[in-house]
PDB file of C-alpha atoms in Angstrom:
ATOM      1  CA  MET A   7      -0.025   0.194  -0.364  1.00  0.00           C
ATOM      2  CA  THR A   8       3.399   2.704   0.860  1.00  0.00           C
ATOM      3  CA  VAL A   9       3.908   2.321  -3.407  1.00  0.00           C
ATOM      4  CA  PHE A  10       0.517   2.692  -3.922  1.00  0.00           C
ATOM      5  CA  ARG A  11       0.492   5.744  -2.016  1.00  0.00           C
ATOM      6  CA  THR A  12       3.278   6.858  -3.087  1.00  0.00           C
ATOM      7  CA  GLU A  13       2.479   6.770  -6.498  1.00  0.00           C
ATOM      8  CA  ILE A  14      -0.752   8.953  -5.690  1.00  0.00           C
ATOM      9  CA  GLY A  15       0.988  11.296  -4.226  1.00  0.00           C
ATOM     10  CA  ASP A  16       3.594  11.938  -6.884  1.00  0.00           C
ATOM     11  CA  VAL A  17       1.244  11.917 -10.066  1.00  0.00           C
ATOM     12  CA  VAL A  18      -1.724  13.594  -8.538  1.00  0.00           C
ATOM     13  CA  ARG A  19      -1.411  17.314  -8.699  1.00  0.00           C
ATOM     14  CA  SER A  20      -4.781  19.395  -9.327  1.00  0.00           C
ATOM     15  CA  THR A  21      -8.896  18.310  -8.769  1.00  0.00           C
ATOM     16  CA  SER A  22     -11.997  19.716  -9.703  1.00  0.00           C
ATOM     17  CA  PRO A  23     -13.734  22.059  -7.780  1.00  0.00           C
ATOM     18  CA  LEU A  24     -17.159  20.254  -8.442  1.00  0.00           C
ATOM     19  CA  LEU A  25     -15.477  17.327  -6.509  1.00  0.00           C
ATOM     20  CA  ILE A  26     -14.415  18.984  -3.751  1.00  0.00           C
ATOM     21  CA  SER A  27     -18.422  20.368  -3.194  1.00  0.00           C
ATOM     22  CA  LEU A  28     -20.190  17.337  -3.978  1.00  0.00           C
ATOM     23  CA  LEU A  29     -17.728  15.738  -1.369  1.00  0.00           C
ATOM     24  CA  ALA A  30     -18.890  18.587   1.123  1.00  0.00           C
ATOM     25  CA  ILE A  31     -22.064  17.856   0.488  1.00  0.00           C
ATOM     26  CA  GLU A  32     -21.583  14.369   1.972  1.00  0.00           C
ATOM     27  CA  GLY A  33     -19.583  15.834   4.893  1.00  0.00           C
ATOM     28  CA  LEU A  34     -16.192  14.161   3.551  1.00  0.00           C
ATOM     29  CA  THR A  35     -13.071  16.102   2.374  1.00  0.00           C
ATOM     30  CA  LEU A  36     -10.912  15.588  -0.377  1.00  0.00           C
ATOM     31  CA  ASP A  37      -8.434  13.784   1.756  1.00  0.00           C
ATOM     32  CA  ASP A  38     -11.007  11.492   3.620  1.00  0.00           C
ATOM     33  CA  ALA A  39     -11.763  10.374   0.244  1.00  0.00           C
ATOM     34  CA  MET A  40      -8.510   9.657  -0.457  1.00  0.00           C
ATOM     35  CA  ALA A  41      -7.840   7.564   2.546  1.00  0.00           C
ATOM     36  CA  LEU A  42     -10.270   5.581   0.788  1.00  0.00           C
ATOM     37  CA  MET A  43      -8.687   5.139  -2.702  1.00  0.00           C
ATOM     38  CA  LYS A  44      -7.885   1.449  -3.367  1.00  0.00           C
ATOM     39  CA  PRO A  45      -5.332   0.374  -6.335  1.00  0.00           C
ATOM     40  CA  GLY A  46      -7.223  -0.634  -9.089  1.00  0.00           C
ATOM     41  CA  ARG A  47      -7.229  -4.294 -10.612  1.00  0.00           C
ATOM     42  CA  PHE A  48      -4.456  -4.071 -12.928  1.00  0.00           C
ATOM     43  CA  TRP A  49      -1.850  -1.981 -10.978  1.00  0.00           C
ATOM     44  CA  PRO A  50       1.164  -2.058 -10.525  1.00  0.00           C
ATOM     45  CA  HIS A  51       1.137  -3.949 -14.005  1.00  0.00           C
ATOM     46  CA  GLU A  52      -0.152  -0.404 -15.633  1.00  0.00           C
ATOM     47  CA  PRO A  53       0.725   2.591 -13.028  1.00  0.00           C
ATOM     48  CA  GLN A  54       0.512   5.962 -13.931  1.00  0.00           C
ATOM     49  CA  LEU A  55       3.863   7.128 -14.195  1.00  0.00           C
ATOM     50  CA  TRP A  56       5.203   5.803 -17.550  1.00  0.00           C
ATOM     51  CA  ASN A  57       8.369   5.683 -18.735  1.00  0.00           C
ATOM     52  CA  ARG A  58       6.976   5.881 -22.240  1.00  0.00           C
ATOM     53  CA  PRO A  59       4.247   7.953 -24.026  1.00  0.00           C
ATOM     54  CA  ARG A  60       1.070   6.235 -24.367  1.00  0.00           C
ATOM     55  CA  LYS A  61      -0.217   6.086 -27.883  1.00  0.00           C
ATOM     56  CA  PRO A  62      -4.257   7.474 -27.816  1.00  0.00           C
ATOM     57  CA  ALA A  63      -6.802   4.965 -28.935  1.00  0.00           C
ATOM     58  CA  LEU A  64      -8.130   5.801 -32.074  1.00  0.00           C
ATOM     59  CA  HIS A  65     -11.182   3.847 -31.732  1.00  0.00           C
ATOM     60  CA  THR A  66     -12.532   5.919 -29.109  1.00  0.00           C
ATOM     61  CA  HIS A  67     -11.379   9.352 -30.596  1.00  0.00           C
ATOM     62  CA  VAL A  68     -13.828  11.563 -31.346  1.00  0.00           C
ATOM     63  CA  PRO A  69     -12.636  15.480 -32.853  1.00  0.00           C
ATOM     64  CA  LYS A  70     -15.962  17.044 -31.872  1.00  0.00           C
ATOM     65  CA  TYR A  71     -14.815  16.923 -28.187  1.00  0.00           C
ATOM     66  CA  ASP A  72     -11.334  18.180 -28.281  1.00  0.00           C
ATOM     67  CA  PRO A  73     -11.816  21.309 -27.506  1.00  0.00           C
ATOM     68  CA  VAL A  74     -13.277  20.060 -24.358  1.00  0.00           C
ATOM     69  CA  GLY A  75     -11.084  17.425 -23.807  1.00  0.00           C
ATOM     70  CA  LEU A  76     -14.138  14.975 -23.196  1.00  0.00           C
ATOM     71  CA  GLN A  77     -15.802  12.087 -25.439  1.00  0.00           C
ATOM     72  CA  PRO A  78     -19.292  11.107 -24.834  1.00  0.00           C
ATOM     73  CA  MET A  79     -19.626   8.059 -22.675  1.00  0.00           C
ATOM     74  CA  LYS A  80     -15.744   7.198 -23.346  1.00  0.00           C
ATOM     75  CA  ILE A  81     -14.879  10.124 -20.759  1.00  0.00           C
ATOM     76  CA  CYS A  82     -15.797   7.940 -17.976  1.00  0.00           C
ATOM     77  CA  LYS A  83     -13.798   5.129 -19.296  1.00  0.00           C
ATOM     78  CA  HIS A  84     -12.342   2.983 -16.800  1.00  0.00           C
ATOM     79  CA  PRO A  85      -9.243   4.770 -14.712  1.00  0.00           C
ATOM     80  CA  LEU A  86      -6.409   3.159 -12.832  1.00  0.00           C
ATOM     81  CA  HIS A  87      -7.807   4.040  -9.682  1.00  0.00           C
ATOM     82  CA  SER A  88     -10.809   4.993  -8.756  1.00  0.00           C
ATOM     83  CA  HIS A  89     -13.239   4.808  -5.562  1.00  0.00           C
ATOM     84  CA  ARG A  90     -17.027   5.205  -5.528  1.00  0.00           C
ATOM     85  CA  PHE A  91     -19.485   5.957  -3.138  1.00  0.00           C
ATOM     86  CA  ASP A  92     -23.470   4.787  -3.674  1.00  0.00           C
ATOM     87  CA  ARG A  93     -26.274   6.817  -2.603  1.00  0.00           C
ATOM     88  CA  PRO A  94     -28.998   5.547  -0.864  1.00  0.00           C
ATOM     89  CA  ASP A  95     -31.388   7.119  -3.613  1.00  0.00           C
ATOM     90  CA  GLY A  96     -29.484   5.021  -6.635  1.00  0.00           C
ATOM     91  CA  ASP A  97     -27.228   8.540  -7.262  1.00  0.00           C
ATOM     92  CA  TYR A  98     -23.512   7.835  -7.145  1.00  0.00           C
ATOM     93  CA  LEU A  99     -20.023   9.584  -7.041  1.00  0.00           C
ATOM     94  CA  ASP A 100     -16.846   8.439  -8.415  1.00  0.00           C
ATOM     95  CA  ILE A 101     -13.451   9.856  -7.798  1.00  0.00           C
ATOM     96  CA  ASN A 102     -11.726   9.017 -10.861  1.00  0.00           C
ATOM     97  CA  ILE A 103      -7.196   9.362 -10.961  1.00  0.00           C
ATOM     98  CA  VAL A 104      -7.207  10.426 -14.622  1.00  0.00           C
ATOM     99  CA  ASP A 105      -3.606  11.755 -15.461  1.00  0.00           C
ATOM    100  CA  HIS A 106      -2.235  14.265 -13.025  1.00  0.00           C
ATOM    101  CA  SER A 107      -6.188  15.077 -11.918  1.00  0.00           C
ATOM    102  CA  LEU A 108      -8.740  14.045  -9.673  1.00  0.00           C
ATOM    103  CA  GLU A 109     -11.879  13.918 -11.633  1.00  0.00           C
ATOM    104  CA  LEU A 110     -15.230  12.821 -11.333  1.00  0.00           C
ATOM    105  CA  CYS A 111     -18.439  11.218 -13.165  1.00  0.00           C
ATOM    106  CA  ALA A 112     -21.757  11.258 -10.742  1.00  0.00           C
ATOM    107  CA  ARG A 113     -25.039  10.660 -11.255  1.00  0.00           C
ATOM    108  CA  VAL A 114     -27.076  13.440  -9.531  1.00  0.00           C
ATOM    109  CA  LYS A 115     -31.095  13.330 -10.470  1.00  0.00           C
ATOM    110  CA  PRO A 116     -31.653  14.821 -12.700  1.00  0.00           C
ATOM    111  CA  VAL A 117     -28.114  14.909 -14.350  1.00  0.00           C
ATOM    112  CA  PHE A 118     -25.429  13.170 -15.344  1.00  0.00           C
ATOM    113  CA  LEU A 119     -22.025  14.722 -14.428  1.00  0.00           C
ATOM    114  CA  GLN A 120     -18.571  14.227 -15.734  1.00  0.00           C
ATOM    115  CA  THR A 121     -15.105  16.646 -14.977  1.00  0.00           C
ATOM    116  CA  ARG A 122     -12.125  17.040 -17.135  1.00  0.00           C
ATOM    117  CA  PHE A 123      -9.417  19.113 -16.467  1.00  0.00           C
ATOM    118  CA  GLY A 124     -11.272  22.258 -15.668  1.00  0.00           C
ATOM    119  CA  VAL A 125     -14.503  21.285 -17.815  1.00  0.00           C
ATOM    120  CA  LEU A 126     -17.676  19.991 -16.711  1.00  0.00           C
ATOM    121  CA  ARG A 127     -20.035  17.711 -18.900  1.00  0.00           C
ATOM    122  CA  ILE A 128     -23.496  18.068 -17.601  1.00  0.00           C
ATOM    123  CA  GLU A 129     -25.543  15.897 -19.333  1.00  0.00           C
ATOM    124  CA  LEU A 130     -29.547  16.563 -18.973  1.00  0.00           C
ATOM    125  CA  ASP A 131     -32.486  13.533 -18.736  1.00  0.00           C
ATOM    126  CA  ASP A 132     -34.398  15.390 -20.713  1.00  0.00           C
ATOM    127  CA  VAL A 133     -34.350  17.513 -23.827  1.00  0.00           C
ATOM    128  CA  ILE A 134     -34.545  20.712 -24.068  1.00  0.00           C
ATOM    129  CA  PRO A 135     -35.778  23.287 -26.882  1.00  0.00           C
ATOM    130  CA  ASP A 136     -33.299  24.309 -28.974  1.00  0.00           C
ATOM    131  CA  THR A 137     -33.496  27.561 -28.417  1.00  0.00           C
ATOM    132  CA  VAL A 138     -33.604  27.403 -24.663  1.00  0.00           C
ATOM    133  CA  LEU A 139     -30.019  25.537 -25.026  1.00  0.00           C
ATOM    134  CA  THR A 140     -28.766  27.892 -27.406  1.00  0.00           C
ATOM    135  CA  GLY A 141     -29.687  30.365 -25.353  1.00  0.00           C
ATOM    136  CA  SER A 142     -27.940  29.294 -21.763  1.00  0.00           C
ATOM    137  CA  ILE A 143     -24.128  29.684 -23.811  1.00  0.00           C
ATOM    138  CA  GLY A 144     -22.595  32.145 -21.982  1.00  0.00           C
ATOM    139  CA  ARG A 145     -25.059  31.919 -18.957  1.00  0.00           C
ATOM    140  CA  THR A 146     -24.185  30.457 -15.375  1.00  0.00           C
ATOM    141  CA  ILE A 147     -25.054  26.786 -14.784  1.00  0.00           C
ATOM    142  CA  ASP A 148     -27.029  27.553 -11.680  1.00  0.00           C
ATOM    143  CA  GLU A 149     -28.973  29.516 -13.846  1.00  0.00           C
ATOM    144  CA  ILE A 150     -30.261  26.613 -15.758  1.00  0.00           C
ATOM    145  CA  VAL A 151     -29.765  23.928 -13.403  1.00  0.00           C
ATOM    146  CA  ASP A 152     -29.963  24.334  -9.607  1.00  0.00           C
ATOM    147  CA  HIS A 153     -27.732  22.777  -7.784  1.00  0.00           C
ATOM    148  CA  GLU A 154     -26.323  23.578  -4.358  1.00  0.00           C
ATOM    149  CA  ALA A 155     -22.832  22.095  -5.130  1.00  0.00           C
ATOM    150  CA  TRP A 156     -22.396  24.600  -8.418  1.00  0.00           C
ATOM    151  CA  ARG A 157     -25.253  27.394  -6.367  1.00  0.00           C
ATOM    152  CA  GLY A 158     -23.502  31.156  -6.568  1.00  0.00           C
ATOM    153  CA  ARG A 159     -20.018  29.656  -8.608  1.00  0.00           C
ATOM    154  CA  GLY A 160     -20.328  31.719 -11.621  1.00  0.00           C
ATOM    155  CA  TRP A 161     -19.811  29.317 -13.470  1.00  0.00           C
ATOM    156  CA  ARG A 162     -20.458  29.773 -16.971  1.00  0.00           C
ATOM    157  CA  ILE A 163     -21.304  27.282 -20.260  1.00  0.00           C
ATOM    158  CA  ILE A 164     -19.352  27.630 -22.658  1.00  0.00           C
ATOM    159  CA  ALA A 165     -21.037  25.056 -25.529  1.00  0.00           C
ATOM    160  CA  THR A 166     -24.166  23.100 -25.570  1.00  0.00           C
ATOM    161  CA  GLU A 167     -24.367  19.534 -27.216  1.00  0.00           C
ATOM    162  CA  ASP A 168     -26.909  16.594 -28.169  1.00  0.00           C
ATOM    163  CA  GLY A 169     -26.931  13.739 -26.166  1.00  0.00           C
ATOM    164  CA  TYR A 170     -25.247  10.671 -26.895  1.00  0.00           C
ATOM    165  CA  PRO A 171     -26.216   8.329 -28.227  1.00  0.00           C
ATOM    166  CA  PRO A 172     -28.810  10.807 -30.238  1.00  0.00           C
ATOM    167  CA  LEU A 173     -32.340  11.113 -29.011  1.00  0.00           C
ATOM    168  CA  GLN A 174     -30.885  11.059 -24.951  1.00  0.00           C
ATOM    169  CA  GLY A 175     -31.125  14.351 -23.332  1.00  0.00           C
ATOM    170  CA  GLN A 176     -28.338  17.083 -24.363  1.00  0.00           C
ATOM    171  CA  ALA A 177     -25.519  18.364 -22.874  1.00  0.00           C
ATOM    172  CA  LEU A 178     -24.494  21.592 -21.293  1.00  0.00           C
ATOM    173  CA  VAL A 179     -20.288  22.127 -20.946  1.00  0.00           C
ATOM    174  CA  VAL A 180     -19.250  24.848 -18.131  1.00  0.00           C
ATOM    175  CA  ALA A 181     -15.855  25.794 -17.333  1.00  0.00           C
ATOM    176  CA  MET A 182     -15.489  25.099 -14.307  1.00  0.00           C
ATOM    177  CA  GLY A 183     -11.204  25.146 -13.790  1.00  0.00           C
ATOM    178  CA  SER A 184      -9.232  23.240 -11.278  1.00  0.00           C
ATOM    179  CA  VAL A 185      -7.827  23.833  -8.713  1.00  0.00           C
ATOM    180  CA  PRO A 186      -4.246  22.598  -7.069  1.00  0.00           C
ATOM    181  CA  TYR A 187      -3.873  19.739  -4.800  1.00  0.00           C
ATOM    182  CA  ARG A 188      -1.553  17.363  -3.370  1.00  0.00           C
ATOM    183  CA  VAL A 189      -2.074  14.324  -1.369  1.00  0.00           C
ATOM    184  CA  ILE A 190      -0.343  14.080   2.244  1.00  0.00           C
ATOM    185  CA  TRP A 191      -1.267  11.028   3.602  1.00  0.00           C
ATOM    186  CA  PRO A 192      -1.366  10.633   6.966  1.00  0.00           C
ATOM    187  CA  GLU A 193       2.196   9.330   8.932  1.00  0.00           C
ATOM    188  CA  GLN A 194       0.942   5.972  10.568  1.00  0.00           C
ATOM    189  CA  ASP A 195      -0.190   5.177   6.789  1.00  0.00           C
ATOM    190  CA  GLN A 196       3.328   5.586   5.230  1.00  0.00           C
ATOM    191  CA  GLN A 197       5.057   3.193   7.605  1.00  0.00           C
TER     192      GLN A 197
END
């Protein structure tokens, strides 16, 4: 476990501010949540710290998602390390280590949330008229979808997308930024 925690401490440098907010609603800190993180199924055969660059998988490349760094349904790819918090109401929060950042995939009814490197993608369950969807660009997310995790944050919608697969609810793409974070393990866990 010491080697695993050393690797995580060396790799993780930032986190999603939404992850911090959602954990706080559950009464947890980011450090509390990280203490629950366990090595992934293929670790240590596929460590986060590679000696050579990995080639991107061509079958999952969707060019239209490059500007926001997201891919539909694939952005919640199975990371090397993650931890899931299940809620009694069926909602959940997955903490994922993606490259150097702690990111999230979550179901918070009535939306599905995914973050990647400062961008939030909110997939809506319901279809919204195109005029309303287009009119949401430039507005803050709490004006369109209310939730205590982003209320009053000023995070702006920068784009909208069709749902994936087609005929599912659309998605709002929100710029929220990242915050610095380094994992600091308690002394007794390092020994």
